[in-house]
mmCIF file of C-alpha atoms in Angstrom:
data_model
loop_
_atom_site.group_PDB
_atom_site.id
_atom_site.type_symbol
_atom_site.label_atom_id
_atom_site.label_comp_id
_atom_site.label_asym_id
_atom_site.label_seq_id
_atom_site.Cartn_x
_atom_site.Cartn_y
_atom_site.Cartn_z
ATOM 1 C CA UNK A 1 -26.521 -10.222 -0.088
ATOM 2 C CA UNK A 2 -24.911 -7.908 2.192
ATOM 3 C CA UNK A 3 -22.051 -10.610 2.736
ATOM 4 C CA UNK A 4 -21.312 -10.893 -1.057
ATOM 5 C CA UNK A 5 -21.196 -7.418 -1.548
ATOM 6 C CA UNK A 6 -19.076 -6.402 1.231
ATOM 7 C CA UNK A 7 -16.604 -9.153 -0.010
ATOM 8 C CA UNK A 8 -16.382 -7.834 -3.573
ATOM 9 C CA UNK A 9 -16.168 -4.265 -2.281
ATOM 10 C CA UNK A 10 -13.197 -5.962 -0.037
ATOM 11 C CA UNK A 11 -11.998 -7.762 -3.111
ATOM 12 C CA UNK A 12 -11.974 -4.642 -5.521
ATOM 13 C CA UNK A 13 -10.375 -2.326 -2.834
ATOM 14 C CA UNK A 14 -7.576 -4.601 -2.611
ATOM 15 C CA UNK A 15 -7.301 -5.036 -6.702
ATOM 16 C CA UNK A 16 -7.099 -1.317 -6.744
ATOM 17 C CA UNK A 17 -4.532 -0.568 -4.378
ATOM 18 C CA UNK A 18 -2.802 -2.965 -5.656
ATOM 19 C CA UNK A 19 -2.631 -1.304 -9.267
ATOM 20 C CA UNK A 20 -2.072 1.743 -7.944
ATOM 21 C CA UNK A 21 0.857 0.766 -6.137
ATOM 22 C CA UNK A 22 1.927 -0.717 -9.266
ATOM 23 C CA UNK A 23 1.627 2.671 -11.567
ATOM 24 C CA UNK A 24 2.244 4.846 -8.808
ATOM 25 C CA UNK A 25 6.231 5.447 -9.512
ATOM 26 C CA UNK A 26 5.374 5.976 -13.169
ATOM 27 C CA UNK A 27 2.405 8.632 -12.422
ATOM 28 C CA UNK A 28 3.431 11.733 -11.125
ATOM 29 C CA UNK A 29 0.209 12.957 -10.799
ATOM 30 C CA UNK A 30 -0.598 9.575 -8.019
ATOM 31 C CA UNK A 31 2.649 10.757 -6.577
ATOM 32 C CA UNK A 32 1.521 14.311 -5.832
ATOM 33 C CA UNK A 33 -1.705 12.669 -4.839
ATOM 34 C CA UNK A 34 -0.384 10.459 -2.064
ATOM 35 C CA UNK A 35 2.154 13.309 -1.064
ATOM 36 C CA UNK A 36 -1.011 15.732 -0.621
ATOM 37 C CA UNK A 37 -3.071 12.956 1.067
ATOM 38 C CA UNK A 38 0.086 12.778 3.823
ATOM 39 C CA UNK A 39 -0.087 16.399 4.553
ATOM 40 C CA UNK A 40 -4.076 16.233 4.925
ATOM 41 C CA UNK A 41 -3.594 13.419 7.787
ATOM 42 C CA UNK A 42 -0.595 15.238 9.357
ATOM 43 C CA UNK A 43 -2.944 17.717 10.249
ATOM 44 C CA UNK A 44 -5.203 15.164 11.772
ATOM 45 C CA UNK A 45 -3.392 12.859 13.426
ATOM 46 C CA UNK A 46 -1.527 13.796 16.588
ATOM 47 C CA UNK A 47 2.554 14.745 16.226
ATOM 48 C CA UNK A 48 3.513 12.400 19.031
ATOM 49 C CA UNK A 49 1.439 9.190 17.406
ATOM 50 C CA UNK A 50 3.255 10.557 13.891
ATOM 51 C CA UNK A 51 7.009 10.326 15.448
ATOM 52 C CA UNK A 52 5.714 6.915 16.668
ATOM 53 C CA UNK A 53 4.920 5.874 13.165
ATOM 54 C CA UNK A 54 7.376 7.055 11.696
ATOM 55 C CA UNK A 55 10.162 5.228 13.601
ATOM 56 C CA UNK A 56 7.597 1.515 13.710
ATOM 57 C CA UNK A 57 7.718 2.475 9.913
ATOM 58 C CA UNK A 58 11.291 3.676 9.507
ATOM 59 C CA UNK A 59 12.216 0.393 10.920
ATOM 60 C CA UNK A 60 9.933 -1.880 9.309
ATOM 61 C CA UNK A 61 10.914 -0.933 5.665
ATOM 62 C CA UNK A 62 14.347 0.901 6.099
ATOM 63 C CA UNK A 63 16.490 -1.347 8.419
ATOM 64 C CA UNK A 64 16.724 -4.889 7.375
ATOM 65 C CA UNK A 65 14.588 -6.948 10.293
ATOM 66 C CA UNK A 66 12.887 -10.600 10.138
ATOM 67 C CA UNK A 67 9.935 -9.165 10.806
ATOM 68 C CA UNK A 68 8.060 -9.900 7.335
ATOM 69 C CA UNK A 69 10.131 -13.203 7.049
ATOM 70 C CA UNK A 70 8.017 -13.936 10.099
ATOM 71 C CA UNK A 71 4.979 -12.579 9.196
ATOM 72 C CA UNK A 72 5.587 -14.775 5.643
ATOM 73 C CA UNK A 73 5.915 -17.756 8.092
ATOM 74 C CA UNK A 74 2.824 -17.434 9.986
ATOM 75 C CA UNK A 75 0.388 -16.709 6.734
ATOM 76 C CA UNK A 76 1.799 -19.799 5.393
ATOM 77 C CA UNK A 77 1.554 -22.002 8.504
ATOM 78 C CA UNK A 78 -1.916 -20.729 9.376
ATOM 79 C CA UNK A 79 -3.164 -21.267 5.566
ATOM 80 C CA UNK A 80 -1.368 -24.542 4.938
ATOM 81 C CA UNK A 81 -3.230 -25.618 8.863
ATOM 82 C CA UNK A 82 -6.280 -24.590 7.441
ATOM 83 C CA UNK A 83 -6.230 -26.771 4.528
ATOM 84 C CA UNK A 84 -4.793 -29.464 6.859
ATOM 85 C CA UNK A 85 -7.453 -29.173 9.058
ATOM 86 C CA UNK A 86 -10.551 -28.539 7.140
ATOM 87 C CA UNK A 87 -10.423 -29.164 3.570
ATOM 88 C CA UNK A 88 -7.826 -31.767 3.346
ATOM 89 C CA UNK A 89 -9.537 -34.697 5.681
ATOM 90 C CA UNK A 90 -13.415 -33.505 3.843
ATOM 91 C CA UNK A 91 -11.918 -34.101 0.072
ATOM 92 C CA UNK A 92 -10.271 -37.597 1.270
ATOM 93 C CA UNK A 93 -13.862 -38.457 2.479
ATOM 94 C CA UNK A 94 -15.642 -37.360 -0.873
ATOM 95 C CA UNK A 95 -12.864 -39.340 -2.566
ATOM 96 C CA UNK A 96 -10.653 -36.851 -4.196
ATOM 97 C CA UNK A 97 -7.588 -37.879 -5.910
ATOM 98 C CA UNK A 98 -4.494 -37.552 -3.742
ATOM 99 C CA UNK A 99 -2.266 -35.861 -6.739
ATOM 100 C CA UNK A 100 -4.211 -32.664 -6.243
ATOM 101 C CA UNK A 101 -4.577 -32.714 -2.677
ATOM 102 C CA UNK A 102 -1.043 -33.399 -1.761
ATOM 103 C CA UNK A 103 0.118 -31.044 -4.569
ATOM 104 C CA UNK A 104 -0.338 -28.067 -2.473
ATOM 105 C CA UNK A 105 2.118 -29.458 -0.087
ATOM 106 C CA UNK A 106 5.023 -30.604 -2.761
ATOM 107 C CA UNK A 107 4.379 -27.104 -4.247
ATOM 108 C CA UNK A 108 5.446 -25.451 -0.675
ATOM 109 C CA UNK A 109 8.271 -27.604 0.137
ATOM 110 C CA UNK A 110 9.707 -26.625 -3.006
ATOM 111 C CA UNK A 111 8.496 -22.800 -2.123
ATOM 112 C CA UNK A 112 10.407 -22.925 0.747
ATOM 113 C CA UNK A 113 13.698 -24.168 -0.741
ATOM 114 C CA UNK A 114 13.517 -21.068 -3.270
ATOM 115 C CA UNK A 115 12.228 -18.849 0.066
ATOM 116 C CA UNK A 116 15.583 -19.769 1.726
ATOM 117 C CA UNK A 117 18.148 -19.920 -1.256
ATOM 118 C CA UNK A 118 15.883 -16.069 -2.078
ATOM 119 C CA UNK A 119 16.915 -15.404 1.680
ATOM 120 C CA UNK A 120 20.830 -16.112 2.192
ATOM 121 C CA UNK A 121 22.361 -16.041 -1.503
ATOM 122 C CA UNK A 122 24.511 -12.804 -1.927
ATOM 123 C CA UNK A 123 22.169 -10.724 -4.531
ATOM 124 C CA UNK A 124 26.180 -9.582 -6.297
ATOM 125 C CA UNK A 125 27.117 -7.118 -3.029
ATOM 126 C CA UNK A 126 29.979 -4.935 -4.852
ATOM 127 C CA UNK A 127 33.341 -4.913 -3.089
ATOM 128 C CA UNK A 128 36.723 -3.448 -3.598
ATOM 129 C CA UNK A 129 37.964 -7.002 -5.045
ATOM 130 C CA UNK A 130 35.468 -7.552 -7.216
ATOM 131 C CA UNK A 131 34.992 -3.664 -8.129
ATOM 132 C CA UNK A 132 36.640 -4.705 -11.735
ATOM 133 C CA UNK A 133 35.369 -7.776 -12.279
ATOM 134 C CA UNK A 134 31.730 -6.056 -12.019
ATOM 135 C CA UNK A 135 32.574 -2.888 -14.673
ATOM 136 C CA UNK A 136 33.261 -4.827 -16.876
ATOM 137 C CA UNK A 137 30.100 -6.911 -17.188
ATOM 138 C CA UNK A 138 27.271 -4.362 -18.585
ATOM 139 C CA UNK A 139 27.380 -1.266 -20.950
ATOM 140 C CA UNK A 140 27.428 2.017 -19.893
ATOM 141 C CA UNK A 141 24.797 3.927 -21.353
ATOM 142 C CA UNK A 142 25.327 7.366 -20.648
ATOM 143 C CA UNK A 143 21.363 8.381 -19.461
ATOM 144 C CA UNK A 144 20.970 5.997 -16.663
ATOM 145 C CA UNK A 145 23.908 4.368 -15.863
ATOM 146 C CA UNK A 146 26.568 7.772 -16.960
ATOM 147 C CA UNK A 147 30.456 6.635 -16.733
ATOM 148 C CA UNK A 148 33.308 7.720 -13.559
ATOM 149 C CA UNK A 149 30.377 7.967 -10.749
ATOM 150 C CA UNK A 150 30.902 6.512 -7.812
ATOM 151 C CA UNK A 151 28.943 5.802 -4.780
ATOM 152 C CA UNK A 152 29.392 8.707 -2.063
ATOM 153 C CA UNK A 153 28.572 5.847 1.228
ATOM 154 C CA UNK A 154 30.816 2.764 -0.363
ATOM 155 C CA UNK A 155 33.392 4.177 -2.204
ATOM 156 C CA UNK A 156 33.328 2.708 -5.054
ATOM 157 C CA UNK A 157 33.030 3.059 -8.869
ATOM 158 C CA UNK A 158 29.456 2.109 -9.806
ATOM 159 C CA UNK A 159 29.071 -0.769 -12.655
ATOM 160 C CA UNK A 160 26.205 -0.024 -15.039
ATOM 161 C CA UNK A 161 23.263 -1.343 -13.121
ATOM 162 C CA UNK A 162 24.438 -1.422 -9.744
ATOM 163 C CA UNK A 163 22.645 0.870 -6.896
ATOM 164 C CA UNK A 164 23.286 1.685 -3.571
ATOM 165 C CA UNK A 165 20.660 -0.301 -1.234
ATOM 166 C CA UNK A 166 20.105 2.185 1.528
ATOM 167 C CA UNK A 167 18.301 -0.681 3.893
ATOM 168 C CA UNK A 168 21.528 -3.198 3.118
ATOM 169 C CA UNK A 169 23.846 -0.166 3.228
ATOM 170 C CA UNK A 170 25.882 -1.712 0.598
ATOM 171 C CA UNK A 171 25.910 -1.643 -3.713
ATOM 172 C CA UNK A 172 24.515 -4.342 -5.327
ATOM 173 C CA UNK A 173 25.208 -5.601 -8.836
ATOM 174 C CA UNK A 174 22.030 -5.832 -11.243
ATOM 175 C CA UNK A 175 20.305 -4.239 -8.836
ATOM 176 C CA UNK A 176 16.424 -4.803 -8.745
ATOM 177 C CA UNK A 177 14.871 -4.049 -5.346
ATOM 178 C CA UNK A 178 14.772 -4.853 -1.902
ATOM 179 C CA UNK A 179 12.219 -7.455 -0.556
ATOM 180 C CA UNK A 180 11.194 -7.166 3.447
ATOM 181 C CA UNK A 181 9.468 -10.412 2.527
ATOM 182 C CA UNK A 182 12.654 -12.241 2.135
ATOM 183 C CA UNK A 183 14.787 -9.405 4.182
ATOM 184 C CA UNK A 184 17.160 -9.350 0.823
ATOM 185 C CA UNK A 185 18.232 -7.496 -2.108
ATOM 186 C CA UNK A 186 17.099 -8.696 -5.386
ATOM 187 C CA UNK A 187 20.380 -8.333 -7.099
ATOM 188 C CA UNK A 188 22.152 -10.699 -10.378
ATOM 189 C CA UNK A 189 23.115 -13.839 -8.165
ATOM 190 C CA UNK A 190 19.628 -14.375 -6.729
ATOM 191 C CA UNK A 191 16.948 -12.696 -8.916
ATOM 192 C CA UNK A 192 16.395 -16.695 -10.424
ATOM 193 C CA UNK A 193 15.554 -17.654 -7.197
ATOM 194 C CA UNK A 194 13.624 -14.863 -6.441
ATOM 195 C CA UNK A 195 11.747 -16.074 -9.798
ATOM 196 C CA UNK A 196 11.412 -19.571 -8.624
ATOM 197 C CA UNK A 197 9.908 -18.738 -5.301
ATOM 198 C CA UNK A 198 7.396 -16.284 -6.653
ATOM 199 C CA UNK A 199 6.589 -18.701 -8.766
ATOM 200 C CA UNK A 200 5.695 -21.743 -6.728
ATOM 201 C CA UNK A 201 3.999 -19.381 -4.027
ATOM 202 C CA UNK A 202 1.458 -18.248 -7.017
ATOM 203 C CA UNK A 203 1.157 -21.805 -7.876
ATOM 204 C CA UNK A 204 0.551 -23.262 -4.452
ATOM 205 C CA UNK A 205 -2.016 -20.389 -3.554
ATOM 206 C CA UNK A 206 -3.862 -21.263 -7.068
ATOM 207 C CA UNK A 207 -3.295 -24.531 -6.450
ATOM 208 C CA UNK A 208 -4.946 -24.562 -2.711
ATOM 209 C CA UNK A 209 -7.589 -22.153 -4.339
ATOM 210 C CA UNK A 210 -8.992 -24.501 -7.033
ATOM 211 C CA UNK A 211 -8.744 -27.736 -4.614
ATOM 212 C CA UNK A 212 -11.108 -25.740 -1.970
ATOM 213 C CA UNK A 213 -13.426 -24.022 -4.672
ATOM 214 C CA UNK A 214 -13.967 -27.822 -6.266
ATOM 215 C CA UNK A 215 -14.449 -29.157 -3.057
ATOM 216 C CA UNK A 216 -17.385 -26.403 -2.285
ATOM 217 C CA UNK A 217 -19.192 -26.742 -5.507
ATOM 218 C CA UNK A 218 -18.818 -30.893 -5.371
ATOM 219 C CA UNK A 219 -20.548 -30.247 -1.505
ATOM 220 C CA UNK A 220 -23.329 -27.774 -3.168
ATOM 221 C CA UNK A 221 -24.014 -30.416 -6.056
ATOM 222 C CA UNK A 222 -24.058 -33.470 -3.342
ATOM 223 C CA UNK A 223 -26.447 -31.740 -1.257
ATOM 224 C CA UNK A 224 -28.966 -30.516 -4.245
ATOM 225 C CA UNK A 225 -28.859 -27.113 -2.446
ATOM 226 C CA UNK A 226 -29.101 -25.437 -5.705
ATOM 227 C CA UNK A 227 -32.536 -27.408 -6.583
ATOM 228 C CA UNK A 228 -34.202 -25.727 -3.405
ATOM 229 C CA UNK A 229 -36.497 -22.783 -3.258
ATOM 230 C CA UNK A 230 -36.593 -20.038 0.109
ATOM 231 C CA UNK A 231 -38.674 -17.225 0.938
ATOM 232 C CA UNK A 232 -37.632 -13.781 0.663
ATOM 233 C CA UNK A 233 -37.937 -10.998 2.954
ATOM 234 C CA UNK A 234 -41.150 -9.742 0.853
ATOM 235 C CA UNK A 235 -42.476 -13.284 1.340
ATOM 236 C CA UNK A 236 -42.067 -14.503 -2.123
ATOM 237 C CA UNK A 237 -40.947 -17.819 -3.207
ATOM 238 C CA UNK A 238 -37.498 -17.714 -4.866
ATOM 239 C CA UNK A 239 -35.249 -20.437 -6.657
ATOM 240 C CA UNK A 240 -31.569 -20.519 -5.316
ATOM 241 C CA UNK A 241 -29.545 -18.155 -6.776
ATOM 242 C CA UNK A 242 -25.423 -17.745 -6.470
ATOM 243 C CA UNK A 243 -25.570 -15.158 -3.736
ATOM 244 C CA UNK A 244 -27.525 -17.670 -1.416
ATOM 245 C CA UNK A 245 -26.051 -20.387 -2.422
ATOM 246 C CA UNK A 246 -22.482 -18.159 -0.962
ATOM 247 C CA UNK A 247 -24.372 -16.983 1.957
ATOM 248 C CA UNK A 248 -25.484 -20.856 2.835
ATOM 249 C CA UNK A 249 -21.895 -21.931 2.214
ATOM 250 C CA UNK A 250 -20.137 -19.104 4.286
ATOM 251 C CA UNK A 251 -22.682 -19.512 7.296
ATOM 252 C CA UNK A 252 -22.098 -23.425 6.900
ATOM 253 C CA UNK A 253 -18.190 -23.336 6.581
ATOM 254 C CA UNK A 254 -16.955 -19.797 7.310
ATOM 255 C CA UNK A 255 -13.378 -20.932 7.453
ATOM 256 C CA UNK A 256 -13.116 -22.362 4.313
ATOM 257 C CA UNK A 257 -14.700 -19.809 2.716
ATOM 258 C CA UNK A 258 -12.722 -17.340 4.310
ATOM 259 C CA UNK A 259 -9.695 -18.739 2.997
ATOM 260 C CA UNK A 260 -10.722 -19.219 -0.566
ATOM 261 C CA UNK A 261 -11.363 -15.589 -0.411
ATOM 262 C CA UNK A 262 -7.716 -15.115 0.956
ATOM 263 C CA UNK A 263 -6.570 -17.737 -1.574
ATOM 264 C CA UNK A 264 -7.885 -16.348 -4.806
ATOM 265 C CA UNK A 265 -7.561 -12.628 -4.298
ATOM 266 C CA UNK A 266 -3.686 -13.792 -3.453
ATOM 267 C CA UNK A 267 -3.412 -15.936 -6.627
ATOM 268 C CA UNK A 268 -4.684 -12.749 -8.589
ATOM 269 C CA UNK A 269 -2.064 -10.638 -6.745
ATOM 270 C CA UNK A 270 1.240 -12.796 -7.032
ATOM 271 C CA UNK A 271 0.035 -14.050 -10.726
ATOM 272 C CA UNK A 272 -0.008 -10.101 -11.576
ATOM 273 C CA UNK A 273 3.153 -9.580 -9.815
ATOM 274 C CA UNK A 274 4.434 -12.635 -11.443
ATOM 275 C CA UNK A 275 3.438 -11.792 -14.905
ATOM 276 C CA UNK A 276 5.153 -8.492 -14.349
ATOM 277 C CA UNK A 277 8.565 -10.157 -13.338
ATOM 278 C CA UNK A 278 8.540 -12.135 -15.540
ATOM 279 C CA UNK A 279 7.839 -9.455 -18.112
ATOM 280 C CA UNK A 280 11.208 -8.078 -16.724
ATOM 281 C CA UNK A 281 13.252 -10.993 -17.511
ATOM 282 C CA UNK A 282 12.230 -11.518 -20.835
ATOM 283 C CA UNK A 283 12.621 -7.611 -21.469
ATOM 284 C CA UNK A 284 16.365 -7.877 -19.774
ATOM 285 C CA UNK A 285 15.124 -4.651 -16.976
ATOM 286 C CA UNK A 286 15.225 -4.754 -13.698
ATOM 287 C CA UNK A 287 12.753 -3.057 -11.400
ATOM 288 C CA UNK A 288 14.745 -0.100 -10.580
ATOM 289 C CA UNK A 289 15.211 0.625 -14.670
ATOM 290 C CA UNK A 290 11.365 0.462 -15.303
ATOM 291 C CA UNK A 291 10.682 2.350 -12.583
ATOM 292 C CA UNK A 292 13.113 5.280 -13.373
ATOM 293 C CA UNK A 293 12.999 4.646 -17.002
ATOM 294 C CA UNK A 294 10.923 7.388 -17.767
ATOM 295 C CA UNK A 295 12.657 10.058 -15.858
ATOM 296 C CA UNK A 296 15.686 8.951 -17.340
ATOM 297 C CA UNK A 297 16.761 12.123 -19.155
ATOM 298 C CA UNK A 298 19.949 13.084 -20.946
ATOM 299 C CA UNK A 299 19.746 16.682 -19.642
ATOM 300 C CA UNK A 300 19.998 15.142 -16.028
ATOM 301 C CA UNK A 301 23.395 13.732 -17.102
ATOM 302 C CA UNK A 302 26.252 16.006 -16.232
ATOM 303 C CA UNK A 303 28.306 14.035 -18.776
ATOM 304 C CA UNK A 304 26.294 14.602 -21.705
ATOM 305 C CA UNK A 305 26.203 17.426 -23.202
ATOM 306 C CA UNK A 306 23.218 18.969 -25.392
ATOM 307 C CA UNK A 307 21.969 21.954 -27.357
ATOM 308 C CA UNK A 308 19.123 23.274 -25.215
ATOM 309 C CA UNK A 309 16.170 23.112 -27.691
ATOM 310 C CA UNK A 310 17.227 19.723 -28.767
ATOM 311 C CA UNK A 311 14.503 17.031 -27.939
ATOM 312 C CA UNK A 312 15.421 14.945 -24.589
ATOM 313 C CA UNK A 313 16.527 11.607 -24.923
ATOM 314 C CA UNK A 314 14.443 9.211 -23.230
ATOM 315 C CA UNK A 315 16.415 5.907 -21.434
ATOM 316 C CA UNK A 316 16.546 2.798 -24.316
ATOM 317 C CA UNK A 317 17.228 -0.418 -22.584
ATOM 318 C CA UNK A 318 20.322 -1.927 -24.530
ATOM 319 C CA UNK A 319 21.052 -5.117 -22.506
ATOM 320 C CA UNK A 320 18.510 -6.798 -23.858
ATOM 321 C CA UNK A 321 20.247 -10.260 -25.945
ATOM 322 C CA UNK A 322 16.378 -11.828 -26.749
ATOM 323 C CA UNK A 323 14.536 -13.700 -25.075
ATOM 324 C CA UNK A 324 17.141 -16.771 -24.796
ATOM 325 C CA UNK A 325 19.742 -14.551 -23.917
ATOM 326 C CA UNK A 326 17.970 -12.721 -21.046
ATOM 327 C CA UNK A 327 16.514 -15.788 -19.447
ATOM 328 C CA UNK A 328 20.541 -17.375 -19.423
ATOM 329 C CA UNK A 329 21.575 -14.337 -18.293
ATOM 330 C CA UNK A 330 19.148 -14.303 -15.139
ATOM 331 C CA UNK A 331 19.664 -18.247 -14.597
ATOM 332 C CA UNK A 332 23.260 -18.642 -15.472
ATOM 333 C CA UNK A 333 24.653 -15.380 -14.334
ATOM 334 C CA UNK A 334 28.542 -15.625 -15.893
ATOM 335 C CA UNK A 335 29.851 -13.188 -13.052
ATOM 336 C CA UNK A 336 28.545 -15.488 -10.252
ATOM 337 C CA UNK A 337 30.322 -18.371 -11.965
ATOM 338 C CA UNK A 338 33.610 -16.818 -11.973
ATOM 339 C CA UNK A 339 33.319 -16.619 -8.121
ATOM 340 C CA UNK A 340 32.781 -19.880 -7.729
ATOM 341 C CA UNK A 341 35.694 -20.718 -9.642
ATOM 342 C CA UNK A 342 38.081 -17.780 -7.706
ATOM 343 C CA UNK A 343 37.308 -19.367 -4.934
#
């Protein structure tokens, strides 16, 4: 008992922070709260262990480092040897089929060709020669994206869309955010891979996670463990119930059940992600619009002017060309095309 419920407390905390990372730039109030929970620790925690933080953090998610392309590496490696070495050679002896068992492995070659394409593509880094070609692309709107600014660091006129990546120290076109797991803007030349490899990483993880969970259950049902009876600590005589039969499994093959924990609660968490991506693509938004959509204000526009008690005018997405339209947009981008063909 204690096992199960220690992994479902494990499982629920991670859910949880999860969300709340999620909701966190929409909520002001979980913004205040996280600012007041820093100020609580600063007290506690030593200044010279806080400098040291904040540089090992400063560095980890404000300079662009291989670090998490590494870490990515060795999660995958240590997974896919897992399966390799455990699950993979038990399911060929109970006779599983060898679609499903080598599908994990198709699914992460393909991964990895997304993973690296995600990686070195140019996310639509805005230059002085192609300064132009990019303001000419999207629709100023006035609340967000206001006319004439330009970027104090490159230089530059800003195209509606585009935002200064302080970690890549450059502007990037269709700018959505910066991911330390592929050390790489998100930006309108690579977002479809982006797609692609977030995609076949939440397939392979499901994938790997249904393959070991049938292989468990097909081991309980062999075995007739389920059909067996134990005594309790009061000394009563009890019929197997799910939490022993979890217990019996994890005690019996802690490894495997260690990474079908691992597996599923990182199916639920990329398949969330996932659904919110692609959520954005459909929509025609980008990360950076949802998440400042709703502090998008006209009276924060120096360009627009406004009677004072007139109601402020919240930020309306108008790129959005249906669903069709989006998805070609994000695919087929027409400004990455015309490169090509400069070139």
């Amino acid at each position: 008992m204690d096992f199960l419920v220690l992994f479902l407390l494990y499982l629920a905390l991670v859910l949880l922070g999860f969300v709340m990372i999620c909701i966190g730039s929409k909520t002001h109030y979980l913004q205040g709260l996280t600012s007041r929970g820093a100020q609580i620790f600063s007290y506690i925690i030593p200044e010279c262990l806080q400098r040291v933080m904040l540089r090992v953090l400063h560095y980890l998610f404000h300079t662009r480092n291989n670090t998490f392309v590494i870490l990515h590496l060795i999660l995958q490696g240590m997974v896919y040897s897992e399966y390799t070495w455990e699950i993979f050679g038990l399911c060929q002896q109970l006779e599983f089929s060898s679609y499903y068992l080598f599908l994990p492995y198709l699914l992460l070659i393909v991964n990895l060709v997304f993973f690296t394409l995600t990686c070195v593509t140019n996310p639509g880094t805005i230059t002085k020669a192609n300064e132009l070609l990019f303001l000419q692309v999207y629709e100023f709107d006035e609340v967000m994206f206001p006319k004439n600014v330009r970027c104090p660091t490159c230089d530059l006129r800003k195209p509606a869309r585009s935002k200064h990546c302080s970690v890549c120290n450059r502007c990037v076109h269709r700018f959505d955010h910066h991911c330390v797991w592929v050390n790489n803007c998100i930006g309108a030349w690579n977002t479809r891979y982006f797609l692609c490899y977030l995609l076949t990483l939440t397939a392979s993880a499901a994938t790997m996670a249904v393959v070991s969970i049938v292989f468990l259950v097909r081991l309980v049902v062999m075995s007739d463990v389920y059909l067996q009876t134990y005594v309790d600590d009061l000394g009563h005589l009890q019929v197997v119930d799910t939490v022993f039969l979890v217990q019996y499994l994890f005690l019996t093959f802690p490894r495997i059940v260690f990474l079908v924990g691992f597996v599923v609660v990182l199916s639920f968490l990329l398949g969330g992600y996932l659904c919110f991506c692609l959520y954005l693509a459909a929509t025609n938004q980008t990360t950076n619009e949802w998440s400042k959509g709703d502090r998008a204000w006209c009276q924060q526009c120096p360009h627009v002017a406004r009677p004072p008690a007139a109601e402020p005018q919240a930020y309306q997405n108008i790129h959005s060309r249906g669903l069709w339209g989006n998805l070609r947009e994000i695919f087929l981008p027409a400004t990455a095309r015309y490169e090509r063909k400069k070139k």
